[in-house]
Amino acid sequence: MRHFLTLADLTTAELKDILNLAIQLKTEWKSGGNPPLLGGKVLGMIFQKPSLRTRVSFDMAMLHLGGHALYLSPNEIQLGKRESVADVSRVLSRFVQVIMARVFDHADVVELAKWSSIPVINGLSDYSHPCQGIADFLTIQEHKGEFQGKKLTYLGDSNNVTHSLIFGATKLGMDFALGAPEGYSLRPDVMALAQQFAAESGSKITVTTDPHEAIKDADVVYTDTWTSMGQETEAEERRKVFPPFQVNNALLAYAKKDAIVMHCLPAHRGEEITDEVADGPQSALFDQAENRMHGQKAILVWLFE
Ligand code: CP
Ligand code: NVA
């Protein structure tokens, strides 16, 4: 049985299979609709945090593939509070055919997978956001054609989204550059894993506190909120150190002329990204958001292959 918890767990071939499946399902959808590949299946969606994209794209993905999605709000299940994670997992396994969970602590999604008798998808944890990663590499493939030799620059806080990006990039042979302030750089365990993947694929990793050095000649410029869900008490402190990493027109001028700009959204416009960039000609933000739905379909179908 397969789970989908972090891109680090996938082989490069598996990652490419999911991306190809996403392209196929997207093409099919655009030319009239998908066959009911998940007919009769129900996805249980556990949310400990808010969501627009993840919730709606999973719901639509199941609908288009002939299945059904069940939204379970933070107050309903109270994962680990009202009931243990292990019990929730075993009970849900008797009712539905696949679980998606958005959690604070990554250990909770690992625990769900440990006890379930059905596939478990990580819909975002403090450690990783692999569904976002699939949509992101799908978007890069569509805009850039290939991964090998292209440079992906991430500017800002090294968070769950960054982890999925560095794992995917180093598996697919993209060069990865991180521009982050001191104290907000990559976790050593994430760096060690990424270095291992980079050694196999030939991609290069650069980590710097200089945003100009990080963005130089980038093909893809990516940013995310400076304060992730669960870190709200640090927001003020973070607003003081991150401004040099804001993706604005002046900084973007250092990337390649045809670079695309990406953001997983929700964006804090005027903080990590300006309106001029988010709404400008290089923005791929809404292609990326749409691709969440196509990526989600591919993940779901792949889990049952
Ligand atoms: N990018 C993303 O996961 O968005 P939501 O938090 O709205 O699901
Ligand atoms: N890093 C952000 C991503 C939101 C989709 C967070 O965890 O809040």
PDB file of C-alpha atoms and ligand atoms in Angstrom:
ATOM      1  CA  MET A   1       0.000   0.000   0.000  1.00  0.00           C
ATOM      2  CA  ARG A   2       1.247   3.489  -0.915  1.00  0.00           C
ATOM      3  CA  HIS A   3       1.172   6.694   1.151  1.00  0.00           C
ATOM      4  CA  PHE A   4       2.067  10.221   0.036  1.00  0.00           C
ATOM      5  CA  LEU A   5       3.774  11.958   2.954  1.00  0.00           C
ATOM      6  CA  THR A   6       6.846  13.757   1.552  1.00  0.00           C
ATOM      7  CA  LEU A   7       8.505  14.045  -1.866  1.00  0.00           C
ATOM      8  CA  ALA A   8      11.685  12.696  -0.220  1.00  0.00           C
ATOM      9  CA  ASP A   9       9.994   9.256  -0.050  1.00  0.00           C
ATOM     10  CA  LEU A  10       9.491   9.080  -3.836  1.00  0.00           C
ATOM     11  CA  THR A  11      12.027   7.845  -6.358  1.00  0.00           C
ATOM     12  CA  THR A  12      12.720  10.165  -9.285  1.00  0.00           C
ATOM     13  CA  ALA A  13      10.839   7.725 -11.529  1.00  0.00           C
ATOM     14  CA  GLU A  14       7.783   7.813  -9.225  1.00  0.00           C
ATOM     15  CA  LEU A  15       7.867  11.611  -9.127  1.00  0.00           C
ATOM     16  CA  LYS A  16       8.014  11.750 -12.947  1.00  0.00           C
ATOM     17  CA  ASP A  17       5.191   9.187 -13.184  1.00  0.00           C
ATOM     18  CA  ILE A  18       2.932  11.366 -11.009  1.00  0.00           C
ATOM     19  CA  LEU A  19       3.798  14.478 -13.076  1.00  0.00           C
ATOM     20  CA  ASN A  20       3.080  12.662 -16.347  1.00  0.00           C
ATOM     21  CA  LEU A  21      -0.180  11.359 -14.935  1.00  0.00           C
ATOM     22  CA  ALA A  22      -1.110  14.931 -13.932  1.00  0.00           C
ATOM     23  CA  ILE A  23      -0.455  16.172 -17.490  1.00  0.00           C
ATOM     24  CA  GLN A  24      -2.561  13.338 -18.902  1.00  0.00           C
ATOM     25  CA  LEU A  25      -5.453  13.974 -16.483  1.00  0.00           C
ATOM     26  CA  LYS A  26      -5.279  17.730 -17.093  1.00  0.00           C
ATOM     27  CA  THR A  27      -5.370  17.277 -20.883  1.00  0.00           C
ATOM     28  CA  GLU A  28      -8.288  14.871 -20.524  1.00  0.00           C
ATOM     29  CA  TRP A  29     -10.153  17.267 -18.244  1.00  0.00           C
ATOM     30  CA  LYS A  30      -9.607  20.201 -20.640  1.00  0.00           C
ATOM     31  CA  SER A  31     -10.936  18.163 -23.544  1.00  0.00           C
ATOM     32  CA  GLY A  32     -14.224  17.116 -21.996  1.00  0.00           C
ATOM     33  CA  GLY A  33     -13.665  15.341 -18.682  1.00  0.00           C
ATOM     34  CA  ASN A  34     -12.004  12.490 -16.817  1.00  0.00           C
ATOM     35  CA  PRO A  35     -13.214   8.889 -16.701  1.00  0.00           C
ATOM     36  CA  PRO A  36     -14.515   7.753 -13.270  1.00  0.00           C
ATOM     37  CA  LEU A  37     -11.171   6.268 -12.177  1.00  0.00           C
ATOM     38  CA  LEU A  38     -12.119   6.685  -8.485  1.00  0.00           C
ATOM     39  CA  GLY A  39     -15.771   5.694  -8.818  1.00  0.00           C
ATOM     40  CA  GLY A  40     -17.230   4.614  -5.481  1.00  0.00           C
ATOM     41  CA  LYS A  41     -14.216   5.873  -3.496  1.00  0.00           C
ATOM     42  CA  VAL A  42     -14.465   8.379  -0.656  1.00  0.00           C
ATOM     43  CA  LEU A  43     -11.653  10.660   0.516  1.00  0.00           C
ATOM     44  CA  GLY A  44     -11.764  11.669   4.202  1.00  0.00           C
ATOM     45  CA  MET A  45     -10.158  15.109   4.611  1.00  0.00           C
ATOM     46  CA  ILE A  46      -8.942  15.970   8.117  1.00  0.00           C
ATOM     47  CA  PHE A  47      -8.080  19.641   8.605  1.00  0.00           C
ATOM     48  CA  GLN A  48      -6.334  21.052  11.690  1.00  0.00           C
ATOM     49  CA  LYS A  49      -5.706  24.351   9.839  1.00  0.00           C
ATOM     50  CA  PRO A  50      -7.609  26.556   7.364  1.00  0.00           C
ATOM     51  CA  SER A  51      -7.430  25.979   3.601  1.00  0.00           C
ATOM     52  CA  LEU A  52      -8.824  27.224   0.310  1.00  0.00           C
ATOM     53  CA  ARG A  53      -6.756  25.487  -2.391  1.00  0.00           C
ATOM     54  CA  THR A  54      -6.188  22.119  -0.716  1.00  0.00           C
ATOM     55  CA  ARG A  55      -9.766  21.688   0.352  1.00  0.00           C
ATOM     56  CA  VAL A  56     -11.419  22.760  -2.889  1.00  0.00           C
ATOM     57  CA  SER A  57      -8.917  21.109  -5.252  1.00  0.00           C
ATOM     58  CA  PHE A  58      -9.203  17.739  -3.497  1.00  0.00           C
ATOM     59  CA  ASP A  59     -12.987  18.043  -3.443  1.00  0.00           C
ATOM     60  CA  MET A  60     -13.100  18.832  -7.188  1.00  0.00           C
ATOM     61  CA  ALA A  61     -10.524  16.143  -7.993  1.00  0.00           C
ATOM     62  CA  MET A  62     -12.688  13.466  -6.348  1.00  0.00           C
ATOM     63  CA  LEU A  63     -15.846  14.817  -7.998  1.00  0.00           C
ATOM     64  CA  HIS A  64     -14.263  14.799 -11.487  1.00  0.00           C
ATOM     65  CA  LEU A  65     -12.962  11.252 -11.001  1.00  0.00           C
ATOM     66  CA  GLY A  66     -16.338   9.860  -9.908  1.00  0.00           C
ATOM     67  CA  GLY A  67     -15.611   9.738  -6.171  1.00  0.00           C
ATOM     68  CA  HIS A  68     -16.627  11.801  -3.162  1.00  0.00           C
ATOM     69  CA  ALA A  69     -14.749  13.937  -0.613  1.00  0.00           C
ATOM     70  CA  LEU A  70     -15.731  14.348   3.018  1.00  0.00           C
ATOM     71  CA  TYR A  71     -14.575  17.519   4.811  1.00  0.00           C
ATOM     72  CA  LEU A  72     -13.783  17.050   8.491  1.00  0.00           C
ATOM     73  CA  SER A  73     -13.199  20.408  10.191  1.00  0.00           C
ATOM     74  CA  PRO A  74     -10.643  21.107  12.947  1.00  0.00           C
ATOM     75  CA  ASN A  75     -13.397  21.153  15.588  1.00  0.00           C
ATOM     76  CA  GLU A  76     -14.951  17.897  14.476  1.00  0.00           C
ATOM     77  CA  ILE A  77     -12.148  15.366  14.907  1.00  0.00           C
ATOM     78  CA  GLN A  78      -9.749  17.246  17.207  1.00  0.00           C
ATOM     79  CA  LEU A  79      -6.968  14.871  16.165  1.00  0.00           C
ATOM     80  CA  GLY A  80      -5.048  13.639  19.207  1.00  0.00           C
ATOM     81  CA  LYS A  81      -7.265  15.597  21.646  1.00  0.00           C
ATOM     82  CA  ARG A  82     -10.762  14.102  21.526  1.00  0.00           C
ATOM     83  CA  GLU A  83      -9.321  10.816  20.368  1.00  0.00           C
ATOM     84  CA  SER A  84      -5.857   9.395  19.707  1.00  0.00           C
ATOM     85  CA  VAL A  85      -4.387   9.645  16.195  1.00  0.00           C
ATOM     86  CA  ALA A  86      -4.111   5.847  16.067  1.00  0.00           C
ATOM     87  CA  ASP A  87      -7.820   5.399  16.846  1.00  0.00           C
ATOM     88  CA  VAL A  88      -8.915   8.069  14.358  1.00  0.00           C
ATOM     89  CA  SER A  89      -6.838   6.344  11.702  1.00  0.00           C
ATOM     90  CA  ARG A  90      -8.261   2.878  12.368  1.00  0.00           C
ATOM     91  CA  VAL A  91     -11.846   4.099  12.546  1.00  0.00           C
ATOM     92  CA  LEU A  92     -11.625   6.187   9.362  1.00  0.00           C
ATOM     93  CA  SER A  93     -10.003   3.207   7.604  1.00  0.00           C
ATOM     94  CA  ARG A  94     -13.294   1.323   8.113  1.00  0.00           C
ATOM     95  CA  PHE A  95     -15.402   4.105   6.531  1.00  0.00           C
ATOM     96  CA  VAL A  96     -13.451   5.679   3.662  1.00  0.00           C
ATOM     97  CA  GLN A  97     -10.902   4.518   1.068  1.00  0.00           C
ATOM     98  CA  VAL A  98      -8.228   7.243   1.370  1.00  0.00           C
ATOM     99  CA  ILE A  99      -7.305   9.877   3.974  1.00  0.00           C
ATOM    100  CA  MET A 100      -5.877  13.362   3.449  1.00  0.00           C
ATOM    101  CA  ALA A 101      -4.708  15.217   6.544  1.00  0.00           C
ATOM    102  CA  ARG A 102      -3.508  18.771   7.117  1.00  0.00           C
ATOM    103  CA  VAL A 103      -1.740  18.804  10.476  1.00  0.00           C
ATOM    104  CA  PHE A 104       0.521  20.935  12.652  1.00  0.00           C
ATOM    105  CA  ASP A 105       2.985  18.204  13.627  1.00  0.00           C
ATOM    106  CA  HIS A 106       4.337  16.015  10.816  1.00  0.00           C
ATOM    107  CA  ALA A 107       4.541  13.130  13.319  1.00  0.00           C
ATOM    108  CA  ASP A 108       0.714  13.053  13.291  1.00  0.00           C
ATOM    109  CA  VAL A 109       0.484  12.304   9.580  1.00  0.00           C
ATOM    110  CA  VAL A 110       3.176   9.631   9.973  1.00  0.00           C
ATOM    111  CA  GLU A 111       1.154   8.155  12.850  1.00  0.00           C
ATOM    112  CA  LEU A 112      -2.034   8.184  10.731  1.00  0.00           C
ATOM    113  CA  ALA A 113      -0.186   6.263   8.001  1.00  0.00           C
ATOM    114  CA  LYS A 114       1.242   3.817  10.535  1.00  0.00           C
ATOM    115  CA  TRP A 115      -2.199   2.762  11.779  1.00  0.00           C
ATOM    116  CA  SER A 116      -4.336   3.063   8.651  1.00  0.00           C
ATOM    117  CA  SER A 117      -5.240   0.236   6.318  1.00  0.00           C
ATOM    118  CA  ILE A 118      -5.781   2.747   3.481  1.00  0.00           C
ATOM    119  CA  PRO A 119      -3.496   5.308   1.739  1.00  0.00           C
ATOM    120  CA  VAL A 120      -2.714   8.530   3.629  1.00  0.00           C
ATOM    121  CA  ILE A 121      -1.880  11.861   1.930  1.00  0.00           C
ATOM    122  CA  ASN A 122      -0.084  14.712   3.670  1.00  0.00           C
ATOM    123  CA  GLY A 123      -2.141  17.827   2.886  1.00  0.00           C
ATOM    124  CA  LEU A 124       0.505  19.997   4.633  1.00  0.00           C
ATOM    125  CA  SER A 125       2.446  19.532   7.860  1.00  0.00           C
ATOM    126  CA  ASP A 126       5.088  21.675   9.565  1.00  0.00           C
ATOM    127  CA  TYR A 127       7.698  19.567   7.701  1.00  0.00           C
ATOM    128  CA  SER A 128       6.381  19.282   4.176  1.00  0.00           C
ATOM    129  CA  HIS A 129       3.728  20.172   1.607  1.00  0.00           C
ATOM    130  CA  PRO A 130       4.165  17.476  -1.049  1.00  0.00           C
ATOM    131  CA  CYS A 131       0.820  18.064  -2.844  1.00  0.00           C
ATOM    132  CA  GLN A 132       1.945  21.652  -3.387  1.00  0.00           C
ATOM    133  CA  GLY A 133       5.256  20.284  -4.682  1.00  0.00           C
ATOM    134  CA  ILE A 134       3.521  18.217  -7.371  1.00  0.00           C
ATOM    135  CA  ALA A 135       1.536  21.263  -8.571  1.00  0.00           C
ATOM    136  CA  ASP A 136       4.733  23.345  -8.516  1.00  0.00           C
ATOM    137  CA  PHE A 137       6.826  20.974 -10.634  1.00  0.00           C
ATOM    138  CA  LEU A 138       3.885  20.488 -12.999  1.00  0.00           C
ATOM    139  CA  THR A 139       3.781  24.284 -13.442  1.00  0.00           C
ATOM    140  CA  ILE A 140       7.558  24.454 -13.964  1.00  0.00           C
ATOM    141  CA  GLN A 141       7.398  21.651 -16.545  1.00  0.00           C
ATOM    142  CA  GLU A 142       4.624  23.478 -18.430  1.00  0.00           C
ATOM    143  CA  HIS A 143       6.458  26.804 -18.446  1.00  0.00           C
ATOM    144  CA  LYS A 144      10.061  25.664 -18.837  1.00  0.00           C
ATOM    145  CA  GLY A 145       9.738  22.365 -20.695  1.00  0.00           C
ATOM    146  CA  GLU A 146      12.448  20.575 -18.730  1.00  0.00           C
ATOM    147  CA  PHE A 147      14.029  20.494 -15.275  1.00  0.00           C
ATOM    148  CA  GLN A 148      17.650  19.516 -15.888  1.00  0.00           C
ATOM    149  CA  GLY A 149      19.974  22.515 -15.702  1.00  0.00           C
ATOM    150  CA  LYS A 150      17.253  25.028 -14.764  1.00  0.00           C
ATOM    151  CA  LYS A 151      17.671  27.128 -11.610  1.00  0.00           C
ATOM    152  CA  LEU A 152      14.950  27.372  -8.964  1.00  0.00           C
ATOM    153  CA  THR A 153      15.480  30.156  -6.408  1.00  0.00           C
ATOM    154  CA  TYR A 154      13.480  30.285  -3.200  1.00  0.00           C
ATOM    155  CA  LEU A 155      13.532  33.533  -1.215  1.00  0.00           C
ATOM    156  CA  GLY A 156      12.328  33.844   2.370  1.00  0.00           C
ATOM    157  CA  ASP A 157      11.610  31.459   5.205  1.00  0.00           C
ATOM    158  CA  SER A 158      12.764  27.822   4.882  1.00  0.00           C
ATOM    159  CA  ASN A 159       9.480  26.145   5.611  1.00  0.00           C
ATOM    160  CA  ASN A 160       7.348  23.124   4.644  1.00  0.00           C
ATOM    161  CA  VAL A 161       6.988  24.425   1.065  1.00  0.00           C
ATOM    162  CA  THR A 162      10.763  24.974   0.774  1.00  0.00           C
ATOM    163  CA  HIS A 163      11.386  21.397   1.901  1.00  0.00           C
ATOM    164  CA  SER A 164       9.107  19.978  -0.802  1.00  0.00           C
ATOM    165  CA  LEU A 165      10.757  22.235  -3.392  1.00  0.00           C
ATOM    166  CA  ILE A 166      14.334  21.285  -2.520  1.00  0.00           C
ATOM    167  CA  PHE A 167      13.470  17.565  -2.437  1.00  0.00           C
ATOM    168  CA  GLY A 168      11.695  17.744  -5.808  1.00  0.00           C
ATOM    169  CA  ALA A 169      14.328  19.957  -7.447  1.00  0.00           C
ATOM    170  CA  THR A 170      17.247  17.780  -6.385  1.00  0.00           C
ATOM    171  CA  LYS A 171      15.445  14.635  -7.511  1.00  0.00           C
ATOM    172  CA  LEU A 172      14.627  16.172 -10.905  1.00  0.00           C
ATOM    173  CA  GLY A 173      18.084  17.636 -11.572  1.00  0.00           C
ATOM    174  CA  MET A 174      17.228  21.320 -11.074  1.00  0.00           C
ATOM    175  CA  ASP A 175      19.718  23.634  -9.384  1.00  0.00           C
ATOM    176  CA  PHE A 176      18.290  24.998  -6.141  1.00  0.00           C
ATOM    177  CA  ALA A 177      19.263  28.284  -4.493  1.00  0.00           C
ATOM    178  CA  LEU A 178      17.965  29.471  -1.159  1.00  0.00           C
ATOM    179  CA  GLY A 179      18.155  33.111  -0.095  1.00  0.00           C
ATOM    180  CA  ALA A 180      17.172  33.365   3.578  1.00  0.00           C
ATOM    181  CA  PRO A 181      18.188  35.512   6.554  1.00  0.00           C
ATOM    182  CA  GLU A 182      20.507  34.073   9.160  1.00  0.00           C
ATOM    183  CA  GLY A 183      18.583  31.845  11.564  1.00  0.00           C
ATOM    184  CA  TYR A 184      15.925  30.978   8.968  1.00  0.00           C
ATOM    185  CA  SER A 185      17.965  28.679   6.755  1.00  0.00           C
ATOM    186  CA  LEU A 186      17.453  25.009   5.965  1.00  0.00           C
ATOM    187  CA  ARG A 187      17.259  22.378   8.697  1.00  0.00           C
ATOM    188  CA  PRO A 188      20.438  20.274   8.688  1.00  0.00           C
ATOM    189  CA  ASP A 189      18.478  17.017   8.191  1.00  0.00           C
ATOM    190  CA  VAL A 190      16.671  18.477   5.151  1.00  0.00           C
ATOM    191  CA  MET A 191      19.975  19.741   3.739  1.00  0.00           C
ATOM    192  CA  ALA A 192      21.604  16.320   4.233  1.00  0.00           C
ATOM    193  CA  LEU A 193      18.786  14.543   2.383  1.00  0.00           C
ATOM    194  CA  ALA A 194      18.772  17.101  -0.436  1.00  0.00           C
ATOM    195  CA  GLN A 195      22.562  16.799  -0.838  1.00  0.00           C
ATOM    196  CA  GLN A 196      22.161  13.054  -1.199  1.00  0.00           C
ATOM    197  CA  PHE A 197      19.516  13.520  -3.952  1.00  0.00           C
ATOM    198  CA  ALA A 198      21.633  16.221  -5.644  1.00  0.00           C
ATOM    199  CA  ALA A 199      24.649  13.908  -5.756  1.00  0.00           C
ATOM    200  CA  GLU A 200      22.530  11.393  -7.659  1.00  0.00           C
ATOM    201  CA  SER A 201      20.896  13.857 -10.091  1.00  0.00           C
ATOM    202  CA  GLY A 202      23.789  16.286 -10.603  1.00  0.00           C
ATOM    203  CA  SER A 203      21.906  19.332  -9.340  1.00  0.00           C
ATOM    204  CA  LYS A 204      23.663  22.097  -7.437  1.00  0.00           C
ATOM    205  CA  ILE A 205      22.492  23.551  -4.091  1.00  0.00           C
ATOM    206  CA  THR A 206      23.372  27.097  -3.032  1.00  0.00           C
ATOM    207  CA  VAL A 207      22.457  28.579   0.338  1.00  0.00           C
ATOM    208  CA  THR A 208      23.107  32.255   0.959  1.00  0.00           C
ATOM    209  CA  THR A 209      21.946  35.191   3.060  1.00  0.00           C
ATOM    210  CA  ASP A 210      22.325  37.458   0.002  1.00  0.00           C
ATOM    211  CA  PRO A 211      19.036  37.661  -1.953  1.00  0.00           C
ATOM    212  CA  HIS A 212      20.820  39.043  -5.058  1.00  0.00           C
ATOM    213  CA  GLU A 213      23.260  36.142  -5.157  1.00  0.00           C
ATOM    214  CA  ALA A 214      20.393  33.659  -4.701  1.00  0.00           C
ATOM    215  CA  ILE A 215      18.208  35.073  -7.476  1.00  0.00           C
ATOM    216  CA  LYS A 216      20.993  35.659 -10.048  1.00  0.00           C
ATOM    217  CA  ASP A 217      20.102  33.975 -13.367  1.00  0.00           C
ATOM    218  CA  ALA A 218      17.149  32.085 -11.863  1.00  0.00           C
ATOM    219  CA  ASP A 219      14.638  30.450 -14.229  1.00  0.00           C
ATOM    220  CA  VAL A 220      12.048  30.145 -11.462  1.00  0.00           C
ATOM    221  CA  VAL A 221      11.682  32.540  -8.501  1.00  0.00           C
ATOM    222  CA  TYR A 222       9.597  31.225  -5.618  1.00  0.00           C
ATOM    223  CA  THR A 223       8.479  32.790  -2.352  1.00  0.00           C
ATOM    224  CA  ASP A 224       6.034  32.011   0.454  1.00  0.00           C
ATOM    225  CA  THR A 225       4.736  33.735   3.557  1.00  0.00           C
ATOM    226  CA  TRP A 226       7.353  34.751   6.147  1.00  0.00           C
ATOM    227  CA  THR A 227       5.128  33.375   8.923  1.00  0.00           C
ATOM    228  CA  SER A 228       3.564  29.942   8.425  1.00  0.00           C
ATOM    229  CA  MET A 229       0.402  28.676  10.115  1.00  0.00           C
ATOM    230  CA  GLY A 230       1.294  27.879  13.714  1.00  0.00           C
ATOM    231  CA  GLN A 231       4.075  30.538  13.944  1.00  0.00           C
ATOM    232  CA  GLU A 232       1.777  33.550  14.402  1.00  0.00           C
ATOM    233  CA  THR A 233       3.443  34.704  17.636  1.00  0.00           C
ATOM    234  CA  GLU A 234       6.705  35.251  15.686  1.00  0.00           C
ATOM    235  CA  ALA A 235       5.089  37.373  12.948  1.00  0.00           C
ATOM    236  CA  GLU A 236       6.300  40.747  14.223  1.00  0.00           C
ATOM    237  CA  GLU A 237       9.880  39.601  14.728  1.00  0.00           C
ATOM    238  CA  ARG A 238       9.898  38.001  11.267  1.00  0.00           C
ATOM    239  CA  ARG A 239       8.614  41.187   9.607  1.00  0.00           C
ATOM    240  CA  LYS A 240      11.843  42.878  10.753  1.00  0.00           C
ATOM    241  CA  VAL A 241      14.313  40.449   9.134  1.00  0.00           C
ATOM    242  CA  PHE A 242      12.660  39.321   5.903  1.00  0.00           C
ATOM    243  CA  PRO A 243      12.097  42.607   3.907  1.00  0.00           C
ATOM    244  CA  PRO A 244      15.406  42.312   1.916  1.00  0.00           C
ATOM    245  CA  PHE A 245      14.018  39.011   0.532  1.00  0.00           C
ATOM    246  CA  GLN A 246      10.783  40.541  -0.766  1.00  0.00           C
ATOM    247  CA  VAL A 247      10.155  39.565  -4.399  1.00  0.00           C
ATOM    248  CA  ASN A 248       9.658  42.965  -6.068  1.00  0.00           C
ATOM    249  CA  ASN A 249      10.524  44.272  -9.541  1.00  0.00           C
ATOM    250  CA  ALA A 250      13.953  45.557  -8.439  1.00  0.00           C
ATOM    251  CA  LEU A 251      15.044  42.147  -7.125  1.00  0.00           C
ATOM    252  CA  LEU A 252      13.367  40.214  -9.950  1.00  0.00           C
ATOM    253  CA  ALA A 253      15.526  42.141 -12.446  1.00  0.00           C
ATOM    254  CA  TYR A 254      18.479  39.963 -11.318  1.00  0.00           C
ATOM    255  CA  ALA A 255      16.757  36.747 -12.466  1.00  0.00           C
ATOM    256  CA  LYS A 256      16.669  35.627 -16.114  1.00  0.00           C
ATOM    257  CA  LYS A 257      14.478  37.840 -18.321  1.00  0.00           C
ATOM    258  CA  ASP A 258      12.066  34.944 -18.928  1.00  0.00           C
ATOM    259  CA  ALA A 259      11.978  33.762 -15.300  1.00  0.00           C
ATOM    260  CA  ILE A 260       8.584  32.842 -13.899  1.00  0.00           C
ATOM    261  CA  VAL A 261       7.475  33.824 -10.398  1.00  0.00           C
ATOM    262  CA  MET A 262       5.715  31.337  -8.133  1.00  0.00           C
ATOM    263  CA  HIS A 263       3.969  31.444  -4.740  1.00  0.00           C
ATOM    264  CA  CYS A 264       1.924  28.633  -3.199  1.00  0.00           C
ATOM    265  CA  LEU A 265      -0.619  31.187  -1.866  1.00  0.00           C
ATOM    266  CA  PRO A 266      -2.139  32.554   0.312  1.00  0.00           C
ATOM    267  CA  ALA A 267       0.109  35.594  -0.309  1.00  0.00           C
ATOM    268  CA  HIS A 268       0.706  38.462   2.070  1.00  0.00           C
ATOM    269  CA  ARG A 269       0.922  41.079  -0.631  1.00  0.00           C
ATOM    270  CA  GLY A 270       3.292  43.886   0.286  1.00  0.00           C
ATOM    271  CA  GLU A 271       5.337  41.547   2.470  1.00  0.00           C
ATOM    272  CA  GLU A 272       7.031  38.604   0.684  1.00  0.00           C
ATOM    273  CA  ILE A 273       5.708  39.650  -2.745  1.00  0.00           C
ATOM    274  CA  THR A 274       4.507  42.934  -4.244  1.00  0.00           C
ATOM    275  CA  ASP A 275       1.332  43.397  -6.297  1.00  0.00           C
ATOM    276  CA  GLU A 276       3.419  44.463  -9.305  1.00  0.00           C
ATOM    277  CA  VAL A 277       5.119  41.042  -9.342  1.00  0.00           C
ATOM    278  CA  ALA A 278       2.168  38.881  -8.268  1.00  0.00           C
ATOM    279  CA  ASP A 279      -0.003  40.452 -10.989  1.00  0.00           C
ATOM    280  CA  GLY A 280       2.827  41.081 -13.465  1.00  0.00           C
ATOM    281  CA  PRO A 281       3.714  39.354 -16.758  1.00  0.00           C
ATOM    282  CA  GLN A 282       6.096  36.845 -15.155  1.00  0.00           C
ATOM    283  CA  SER A 283       3.606  35.618 -12.553  1.00  0.00           C
ATOM    284  CA  ALA A 284       2.588  31.940 -12.742  1.00  0.00           C
ATOM    285  CA  LEU A 285       0.622  32.140  -9.467  1.00  0.00           C
ATOM    286  CA  PHE A 286      -2.803  31.220 -10.779  1.00  0.00           C
ATOM    287  CA  ASP A 287      -1.597  28.504 -13.183  1.00  0.00           C
ATOM    288  CA  GLN A 288       0.079  27.053 -10.128  1.00  0.00           C
ATOM    289  CA  ALA A 289      -3.110  27.254  -8.043  1.00  0.00           C
ATOM    290  CA  GLU A 290      -5.122  25.546 -10.812  1.00  0.00           C
ATOM    291  CA  ASN A 291      -2.489  22.829 -11.018  1.00  0.00           C
ATOM    292  CA  ARG A 292      -3.240  21.847  -7.434  1.00  0.00           C
ATOM    293  CA  MET A 293      -6.395  20.193  -8.783  1.00  0.00           C
ATOM    294  CA  HIS A 294      -4.626  18.344 -11.601  1.00  0.00           C
ATOM    295  CA  GLY A 295      -1.782  17.333  -9.280  1.00  0.00           C
ATOM    296  CA  GLN A 296      -4.214  16.078  -6.639  1.00  0.00           C
ATOM    297  CA  LYS A 297      -5.953  13.893  -9.230  1.00  0.00           C
ATOM    298  CA  ALA A 298      -2.614  12.366 -10.203  1.00  0.00           C
ATOM    299  CA  ILE A 299      -1.669  11.670  -6.563  1.00  0.00           C
ATOM    300  CA  LEU A 300      -5.043  10.018  -5.890  1.00  0.00           C
ATOM    301  CA  VAL A 301      -4.930   7.846  -9.010  1.00  0.00           C
ATOM    302  CA  TRP A 302      -1.265   6.895  -8.370  1.00  0.00           C
ATOM    303  CA  LEU A 303      -2.097   5.737  -4.819  1.00  0.00           C
ATOM    304  CA  PHE A 304      -4.514   3.144  -6.188  1.00  0.00           C
ATOM    305  CA  GLU A 305      -2.340   1.990  -9.127  1.00  0.00           C
TER     306      GLU A 305
HETATM  307  N1   CP B   1      -1.275  26.492  -1.057  1.00  0.00           N
HETATM  308  C1   CP B   1      -2.168  25.939  -0.204  1.00  0.00           C
HETATM  309  O1   CP B   1      -1.972  24.839   0.341  1.00  0.00           O
HETATM  310  O2   CP B   1      -3.282  26.693   0.001  1.00  0.00           O
HETATM  311  P1   CP B   1      -4.411  26.430   1.126  1.00  0.00           P
HETATM  312  O3   CP B   1      -3.732  26.648   2.447  1.00  0.00           O
HETATM  313  O4   CP B   1      -5.463  27.432   0.839  1.00  0.00           O
HETATM  314  O5   CP B   1      -4.876  25.021   0.985  1.00  0.00           O
HETATM  315  N1  NVA B   2       4.155  27.761   4.550  1.00  0.00           N
HETATM  316  C1  NVA B   2       2.737  28.035   4.555  1.00  0.00           C
HETATM  317  C2  NVA B   2       2.059  27.370   3.406  1.00  0.00           C
HETATM  318  C3  NVA B   2       0.594  27.611   3.281  1.00  0.00           C
HETATM  319  C4  NVA B   2      -0.042  26.896   2.135  1.00  0.00           C
HETATM  320  C5  NVA B   2       2.129  27.555   5.878  1.00  0.00           C
HETATM  321  O1  NVA B   2       2.487  26.453   6.333  1.00  0.00           O
HETATM  322  O2  NVA B   2       1.333  28.288   6.452  1.00  0.00           O
END
